[in-house]
XYZ file of C-alpha atoms in Angstrom:
562
model
C 104.914 108.610 51.802
C 102.625 106.553 54.028
C 99.012 107.010 52.617
C 95.645 106.964 54.342
C 94.209 103.658 52.824
C 90.626 103.810 54.273
C 89.747 107.452 54.739
C 86.566 108.048 56.867
C 84.375 111.107 56.424
C 84.199 113.083 59.701
C 87.689 112.138 60.718
C 90.528 114.778 60.686
C 93.793 113.393 59.910
C 97.428 114.655 60.593
C 99.011 116.433 57.737
C 101.463 114.416 55.668
C 104.371 116.641 56.756
C 103.655 115.973 60.378
C 102.970 112.240 59.893
C 106.332 111.745 58.165
C 108.070 113.835 61.039
C 106.478 111.714 63.784
C 107.365 108.531 61.979
C 110.942 109.608 61.663
C 111.250 110.706 65.288
C 109.721 107.367 66.435
C 106.719 109.023 68.075
C 104.724 107.030 65.729
C 105.321 103.534 64.780
C 105.374 102.617 61.066
C 103.155 99.495 61.348
C 99.564 98.419 62.067
C 98.420 96.815 65.270
C 97.987 93.487 63.428
C 101.410 93.761 62.018
C 102.883 94.419 65.453
C 101.223 91.354 66.808
C 102.453 89.245 63.933
C 106.111 90.368 64.587
C 105.871 89.667 68.310
C 104.525 86.224 67.590
C 107.345 85.485 65.164
C 109.924 86.612 67.914
C 108.214 84.937 70.934
C 105.843 82.228 69.558
C 105.558 80.267 72.850
C 105.704 83.180 75.242
C 102.438 83.849 77.173
C 100.679 86.863 75.665
C 97.618 86.684 78.051
C 97.358 84.789 81.268
C 93.919 84.428 83.052
C 92.599 82.141 85.661
C 90.640 80.271 82.827
C 93.450 79.933 80.345
C 96.699 81.106 78.781
C 97.211 82.147 75.196
C 100.740 82.270 73.693
C 101.619 84.701 71.085
C 101.377 82.050 68.304
C 97.878 81.193 69.550
C 96.760 84.666 69.757
C 98.021 85.690 66.378
C 96.406 82.451 64.721
C 93.051 82.854 66.424
C 92.755 86.531 65.776
C 93.581 85.804 62.030
C 90.821 83.213 61.811
C 88.381 85.537 63.520
C 89.226 88.526 61.420
C 88.656 86.498 58.125
C 85.138 85.318 59.570
C 84.306 89.082 60.188
C 85.202 89.977 56.631
C 83.081 86.892 55.454
C 79.992 88.422 57.430
C 80.365 91.422 55.081
C 82.240 93.769 57.312
C 85.027 95.734 55.749
C 87.857 98.129 56.627
C 86.414 101.448 58.007
C 83.181 99.824 59.165
C 82.378 100.526 62.975
C 81.399 98.036 65.650
C 79.958 98.708 69.212
C 81.775 96.796 71.871
C 80.213 96.030 75.348
C 82.591 93.500 76.668
C 84.493 92.774 79.937
C 88.103 92.036 80.678
C 88.397 88.393 79.263
C 90.404 86.497 76.618
C 87.483 86.673 74.224
C 87.512 90.464 74.424
C 91.235 90.459 73.462
C 90.375 88.079 70.632
C 87.574 90.129 69.312
C 89.108 93.624 69.443
C 92.403 92.322 67.933
C 90.405 90.634 65.141
C 88.704 93.839 64.386
C 91.897 95.520 64.147
C 93.298 93.039 61.783
C 90.181 93.225 59.651
C 90.234 97.076 59.737
C 86.844 97.160 61.598
C 86.984 99.998 64.018
C 85.614 99.246 67.679
C 83.536 101.973 69.277
C 85.110 101.423 72.843
C 81.989 101.491 74.887
C 81.351 99.796 78.265
C 78.852 96.977 79.183
C 77.224 99.302 81.739
C 75.925 101.660 79.015
C 72.134 101.297 78.210
C 69.638 102.719 75.744
C 70.568 106.309 76.067
C 74.217 105.940 75.572
C 74.402 103.054 73.151
C 71.519 104.437 70.961
C 73.144 107.733 70.297
C 76.481 106.155 69.891
C 75.245 103.782 67.348
C 73.537 106.712 65.435
C 76.666 108.962 65.575
C 79.170 106.193 64.467
C 76.675 104.192 62.271
C 78.031 101.054 63.692
C 77.325 97.946 61.582
C 78.042 95.282 64.331
C 77.495 94.941 68.012
C 79.673 92.768 70.259
C 78.298 91.839 73.689
C 79.374 89.459 76.488
C 76.661 87.155 77.474
C 77.792 86.372 81.028
C 78.976 89.915 82.028
C 76.275 90.374 84.697
C 72.682 89.633 85.499
C 71.506 92.187 82.913
C 70.840 90.474 79.564
C 73.196 92.133 77.162
C 72.299 89.786 74.266
C 68.610 90.612 74.523
C 69.450 94.233 74.908
C 71.679 94.249 71.816
C 68.987 92.464 69.939
C 66.539 95.267 70.720
C 69.063 97.934 69.736
C 69.645 96.053 66.413
C 65.859 96.120 65.790
C 65.759 99.966 66.493
C 68.839 101.044 64.551
C 69.108 100.024 60.804
C 72.740 100.425 60.615
C 73.427 97.467 62.967
C 73.400 94.407 60.768
C 75.443 91.879 62.895
C 75.315 90.871 66.603
C 78.321 88.975 67.823
C 78.154 87.232 71.272
C 81.027 86.122 73.501
C 80.855 83.605 76.338
C 77.329 82.397 75.575
C 74.490 81.606 73.116
C 73.857 84.136 70.368
C 70.282 83.213 69.592
C 68.648 83.367 66.229
C 69.697 86.965 65.462
C 73.400 86.717 66.370
C 76.677 84.861 65.826
C 78.656 83.204 68.639
C 82.333 84.069 68.758
C 83.249 80.457 69.036
C 81.336 79.543 65.875
C 83.129 82.391 63.832
C 86.406 81.040 65.067
C 85.588 77.675 63.656
C 84.941 78.916 60.200
C 88.488 79.249 58.941
C 91.825 77.429 59.223
C 94.913 79.443 59.890
C 96.077 79.072 56.298
C 92.554 79.992 54.858
C 92.293 82.913 57.119
C 95.755 84.340 56.225
C 95.121 83.982 52.565
C 91.824 85.925 53.234
C 93.741 88.640 54.943
C 96.871 88.690 52.725
C 96.072 91.715 50.548
C 93.710 93.674 52.986
C 94.673 97.344 52.744
C 95.334 98.688 56.234
C 98.104 101.167 57.072
C 99.646 103.110 59.991
C 97.587 106.207 59.417
C 94.173 104.385 59.254
C 91.891 104.778 62.007
C 92.298 102.023 64.666
C 89.485 102.668 67.106
C 86.762 105.172 68.262
C 87.649 105.957 71.919
C 85.189 107.928 74.058
C 85.784 111.016 76.002
C 83.803 111.798 79.139
C 82.412 115.273 79.280
C 80.336 117.792 81.241
C 77.522 118.423 78.796
C 76.205 115.059 77.604
C 77.114 111.868 76.036
C 80.778 110.933 75.334
C 82.586 112.493 72.309
C 84.216 110.239 69.929
C 87.914 110.397 69.539
C 89.515 108.659 66.470
C 92.820 106.835 67.309
C 95.234 105.609 64.646
C 97.365 102.433 64.225
C 100.818 103.886 64.089
C 99.984 106.742 66.482
C 98.504 104.446 69.088
C 101.451 102.139 69.113
C 103.798 104.985 69.367
C 101.768 106.523 72.283
C 102.065 103.216 74.193
C 105.763 102.860 73.382
C 106.228 106.352 74.983
C 104.584 105.493 78.247
C 106.289 102.123 78.333
C 109.790 103.910 78.156
C 108.538 106.269 80.868
C 107.949 103.142 83.229
C 110.916 101.241 82.028
C 108.841 98.521 80.574
C 110.530 96.169 78.059
C 109.886 92.692 76.619
C 110.865 91.017 79.944
C 108.034 92.844 81.818
C 104.824 91.378 83.066
C 101.739 93.559 83.573
C 98.695 92.886 85.625
C 95.278 94.461 84.575
C 91.785 94.153 86.189
C 89.877 97.076 84.744
C 87.989 97.412 81.560
C 90.116 96.395 78.539
C 88.214 98.434 76.107
C 88.868 101.802 77.770
C 91.729 103.986 76.417
C 93.736 103.013 79.580
C 93.053 99.411 79.142
C 94.192 99.388 75.456
C 97.344 101.562 76.138
C 98.513 99.804 79.350
C 97.322 96.157 78.828
C 97.107 95.631 75.149
C 99.468 97.764 73.114
C 102.799 97.074 74.941
C 102.004 93.262 74.588
C 101.521 93.656 70.809
C 104.569 95.899 70.290
C 107.149 94.619 72.851
C 106.227 91.050 73.700
C 105.076 91.982 77.228
C 102.991 89.297 79.049
C 99.803 90.575 80.453
C 97.881 88.875 83.379
C 94.164 89.692 82.980
C 91.607 89.716 85.782
C 87.956 90.099 84.969
C 87.245 92.269 88.043
C 89.031 93.876 91.000
C 89.877 91.327 93.571
C 92.681 92.451 95.847
C 93.499 89.137 97.400
C 93.501 87.332 93.968
C 95.569 90.074 92.466
C 98.294 89.744 95.089
C 98.170 85.885 94.566
C 98.684 86.428 90.794
C 101.537 88.899 91.305
C 103.254 86.449 93.531
C 102.539 83.438 91.171
C 103.333 85.011 87.712
C 106.211 87.293 88.919
C 104.420 90.436 87.764
C 106.707 93.405 87.366
C 104.259 96.271 86.909
C 100.850 97.026 88.328
C 98.505 99.863 87.215
C 95.396 101.261 88.671
C 93.151 104.044 87.257
C 90.306 103.435 89.611
C 89.659 102.144 93.151
C 92.463 99.613 93.364
C 94.871 101.806 95.328
C 92.472 102.503 98.136
C 91.555 98.765 98.264
C 95.240 97.809 98.482
C 95.948 100.318 101.203
C 93.077 98.973 103.191
C 94.174 95.356 102.853
C 95.842 94.366 106.125
C 97.231 90.997 104.999
C 99.642 92.302 102.306
C 102.653 91.174 104.072
C 101.665 87.614 103.476
C 102.353 87.750 99.709
C 105.760 87.856 97.977
C 105.836 91.156 95.924
C 109.405 91.263 95.287
C 109.005 90.883 91.541
C 107.128 94.271 91.363
C 109.393 96.999 89.940
C 106.636 99.601 89.947
C 102.991 100.056 90.983
C 101.461 103.054 89.349
C 98.224 104.684 90.539
C 96.132 107.893 90.029
C 97.079 109.213 93.475
C 98.325 108.404 97.020
C 101.504 106.827 95.671
C 103.220 107.691 98.846
C 100.924 105.884 101.135
C 100.654 102.968 98.879
C 104.576 102.550 98.583
C 104.785 102.590 102.395
C 101.990 99.957 102.660
C 103.358 97.716 99.774
C 106.956 98.061 100.285
C 107.663 98.392 96.509
C 108.170 101.558 94.475
C 104.943 103.389 93.573
C 104.285 106.509 91.397
C 101.273 108.593 90.464
C 100.189 108.733 86.790
C 97.784 110.814 84.760
C 95.946 110.019 81.422
C 93.379 111.659 79.224
C 91.862 110.031 76.242
C 92.423 113.130 74.064
C 96.035 112.032 73.874
C 98.397 112.725 76.824
C 99.907 110.214 79.304
C 102.108 111.129 82.322
C 104.185 109.003 84.741
C 107.366 108.419 86.520
C 109.612 105.323 86.691
C 110.969 103.769 89.987
C 114.376 105.535 89.547
C 112.916 109.080 89.350
C 113.007 111.259 92.510
C 110.698 110.389 95.165
C 109.034 113.930 95.108
C 108.300 113.247 91.314
C 106.830 109.840 92.067
C 104.765 110.724 95.141
C 103.867 114.485 94.727
C 103.329 114.842 90.974
C 101.578 112.789 88.289
C 105.011 112.653 86.287
C 105.928 113.656 82.866
C 105.478 112.661 79.318
C 107.602 109.828 77.733
C 107.272 111.409 74.297
C 109.909 114.003 73.242
C 107.453 115.521 70.659
C 104.778 116.309 73.334
C 104.380 120.015 74.030
C 102.722 121.051 77.375
C 101.791 124.469 78.386
C 100.235 125.952 81.488
C 97.547 128.452 80.831
C 95.391 130.850 82.656
C 91.903 129.178 82.980
C 89.598 130.439 80.299
C 92.126 132.148 78.349
C 94.966 131.264 75.895
C 97.535 133.072 77.972
C 100.582 130.993 78.714
C 101.749 131.125 82.241
C 105.490 131.178 83.292
C 107.277 127.891 84.200
C 106.322 126.762 87.675
C 102.828 128.114 87.609
C 99.460 126.619 88.447
C 96.858 126.675 85.777
C 94.998 124.641 83.110
C 97.316 122.054 81.460
C 97.099 122.195 77.652
C 98.994 119.973 75.311
C 99.931 119.240 71.640
C 101.717 116.569 70.065
C 101.833 113.141 68.228
C 98.889 111.652 69.855
C 96.771 114.640 70.836
C 93.259 115.270 69.558
C 92.866 116.925 66.197
C 89.239 116.865 66.146
C 86.296 114.935 67.705
C 84.589 112.717 65.090
C 81.992 114.722 63.132
C 81.599 117.215 65.944
C 83.123 120.701 65.070
C 81.392 122.471 67.856
C 82.930 120.343 70.581
C 86.249 120.411 68.675
C 86.308 124.233 68.748
C 85.619 124.192 72.499
C 88.302 121.758 73.200
C 91.241 123.443 71.427
C 93.107 126.620 71.986
C 93.661 128.896 69.010
C 97.137 127.402 68.358
C 95.924 123.807 68.328
C 96.544 122.765 71.942
C 94.070 120.559 73.870
C 92.438 122.050 76.822
C 92.571 119.274 79.426
C 90.103 120.906 81.736
C 92.577 119.965 84.640
C 94.476 122.302 86.917
C 97.978 121.358 87.492
C 101.181 122.941 89.155
C 104.337 122.553 86.964
C 107.504 121.515 89.000
C 110.807 122.097 87.213
C 113.393 119.671 88.603
C 116.738 119.015 87.072
C 115.763 120.939 83.959
C 112.588 118.725 83.380
C 108.954 119.613 83.874
C 106.660 117.381 86.158
C 102.989 118.068 86.660
C 100.981 117.815 89.881
C 97.225 117.455 89.545
C 95.277 120.123 91.458
C 91.709 119.755 90.513
C 89.262 119.997 87.452
C 87.709 122.939 85.694
C 85.013 121.077 84.010
C 81.698 120.153 85.457
C 82.087 116.437 85.756
C 82.672 113.486 88.245
C 85.408 110.988 88.062
C 83.974 107.838 89.740
C 86.794 105.401 89.787
C 87.952 106.333 86.293
C 84.535 106.540 84.885
C 83.581 110.162 83.822
C 80.096 111.380 84.677
C 78.827 114.501 82.899
C 76.889 116.445 85.439
C 74.575 118.286 83.005
C 73.665 115.078 81.269
C 72.490 113.539 84.612
C 70.718 116.826 85.763
C 68.768 116.693 82.541
C 67.516 113.350 83.272
C 66.741 113.961 86.971
C 64.789 117.103 86.023
C 62.205 114.902 84.328
C 61.133 113.426 87.753
C 57.801 114.702 88.663
C 58.722 115.532 92.244
C 61.678 117.538 91.365
C 61.577 121.259 90.468
C 65.342 121.650 90.028
C 68.622 119.839 90.670
C 72.366 120.158 90.659
C 74.778 117.233 90.576
C 78.190 117.522 92.327
C 81.126 115.246 93.323
C 81.372 114.193 96.836
C 84.602 112.684 98.094
C 84.872 109.004 98.460
C 87.777 106.822 99.832
C 87.373 104.091 97.333
C 86.283 105.690 94.103
C 87.784 109.040 94.680
C 84.400 110.722 93.869
C 80.633 109.671 93.764
C 77.670 111.736 92.668
C 75.488 113.706 95.009
C 72.312 115.246 93.900
C 70.936 118.505 95.409
C 67.374 118.715 94.744
C 64.450 121.274 95.202
C 61.253 119.335 95.633
C 58.027 120.517 94.010
C 55.291 121.491 96.673
C 53.037 118.619 97.635
C 55.602 115.971 96.557
C 58.083 113.880 98.590
C 61.707 113.580 97.808
C 62.503 110.319 96.023
C 64.823 107.850 97.713
C 68.087 106.724 96.233
C 66.471 103.298 95.055
C 63.474 105.187 93.578
C 65.825 107.672 91.794
C 67.963 104.812 90.419
C 64.929 103.075 89.101
C 63.525 106.216 87.358
C 66.838 107.093 85.676
C 67.418 103.466 84.667
C 64.045 103.504 83.114
C 65.130 106.392 81.020
C 68.126 104.435 79.737
C 70.768 106.091 81.878
C 73.623 103.828 82.830
C 73.488 102.906 86.517
C 76.921 104.065 87.405
C 75.875 107.544 86.548
C 72.958 107.645 89.017
C 73.471 109.769 92.129
C 74.359 107.751 95.280
C 73.197 110.559 97.714
C 70.449 112.953 97.614
C 70.343 116.274 99.541
C 67.161 118.231 99.699
C 67.561 122.112 99.772
C 65.097 125.025 99.371
C 67.420 126.928 97.181
C 70.972 126.601 95.720
C 73.766 128.986 96.759
C 74.878 131.402 94.161
C 78.009 133.381 93.240
C 78.133 137.145 93.228
C 77.056 137.056 89.595
C 73.909 134.976 90.331
C 75.237 131.635 89.059
C 74.682 128.331 90.978
C 77.869 128.076 93.217
C 78.761 124.364 92.752
C 81.969 124.986 94.485
C 80.019 125.821 97.722
C 77.786 122.638 97.141
C 80.776 120.487 96.937
C 82.391 122.036 99.990
C 79.036 121.515 101.817
C 78.737 117.838 101.085
C 82.377 117.216 101.841
C 81.873 118.816 105.246
C 78.784 116.835 106.003
C 80.470 113.563 105.059
C 83.508 114.535 107.312
C 81.155 115.267 110.186
C 79.255 111.995 109.693
C 82.523 110.105 109.730
C 83.658 111.772 112.783
C 80.423 111.001 114.666
C 80.570 107.272 113.502
C 84.118 107.098 114.740
C 83.038 108.324 118.077
C 80.284 105.732 118.337
C 82.751 103.069 117.036
C 80.662 102.071 113.904
C 81.262 102.256 110.304
C 80.066 105.563 108.769
């Protein structure tokens, strides 16, 4: 029996019976993330694990340096089961920091650098984080100073760790921590550390419609198995090379850019930000085999007119959230759509799958133990094969419970333990297998290039503006990000409607992350309502979509950019 070695109060664990079944079937991997890295380093010591424009780390180097850093974290007083906030970009230092935490049993709270007081403060309180990792050179915003202020406000945070810059009096520079151990002394420090496949690996965050992200525990053996499943689905093996330019701490970044590298020996090319020209150069130079996009990469690629100048013949597949047919025609390589949700389901299709599957669905699951049902929205009633409805799922990696949040858990699960995705899909049965096409969302949120914005959270902040009597936030279509936020507002008598810069400044002063702020404001006298008297957000979304289309047509007629 594989035991839970570091149980955490507030985390719901899989039953022993199910855990053993998943280990036997291969849906879980009987190892830890640190153990998987050590095995890959023994098999491929001199193979590049990560390649960036700044440096390349081989598997041996990555394994040794993460051992040294993990030992230093333990020396600070951190221990298995402790939590650490993460606000880091896509760099080698981020890979070192998160992998060192995994080896030390420290649980990253996988936040983003764009979060501010509102999000970080509540996440620290909910997770009781003991450390805070920040990147000094991420942007013009001073994350080091910000983290110092958060540490002063929250008693649980005892350690500030800074990458790519000076830590100041209150913190520790990552480079200094790396220098505290030799490889031998580090491995002696880590030798008897109790961490197992069923222990919590990370706290991932789920976007939602009603407030701050909910915390989703993910587990060592489960997460490795989840990644192995999608790698099979895309025909990725140890000879593959993946390119990644989006956040590394996201669930997608971890599953697509980190776990296959650890488990299979895949080489990952990391980019700190989206740069289409540089991405194409790196694909050509490093003979990348697989590209992945959950945000605005595909639209930028489609708009890039010089793509024919680059040798993309090494690419076996480029996967994106949508528009795979247009992207394939433009790039001249096989492309497929994908789907992912942090609550534990990944869908995709490989290059050899039928064109209809790759271009007109988001694919299928690569895990035989996943169960997917299509249900009538708002009910538990299962619809017949081939139906359109809410996709619900249950399996080896699916959510059992949000961390210490029974109310949100009850809302997220059906009576028989399936996760409600909140997404409408159509099931297509082809050659005896089910594939799922995304049709839209049921939940009140906005997906801005992969970042989820909860409408009710932002509406609550906007409503504090002295000029605004009421507000509703809706998604408006965008060719690059898929969706952006539009705020419909009712202005109080005697006040002027705020401009976008004024609104962003107001919301930022409240501690709201900038990417959540509305990017358009529409003033109305009243909101449309449904027949039962509720605000009709469907009508508001349709209205702004029609207005944008009209503005675009007028701009085209004038020969200018909309």
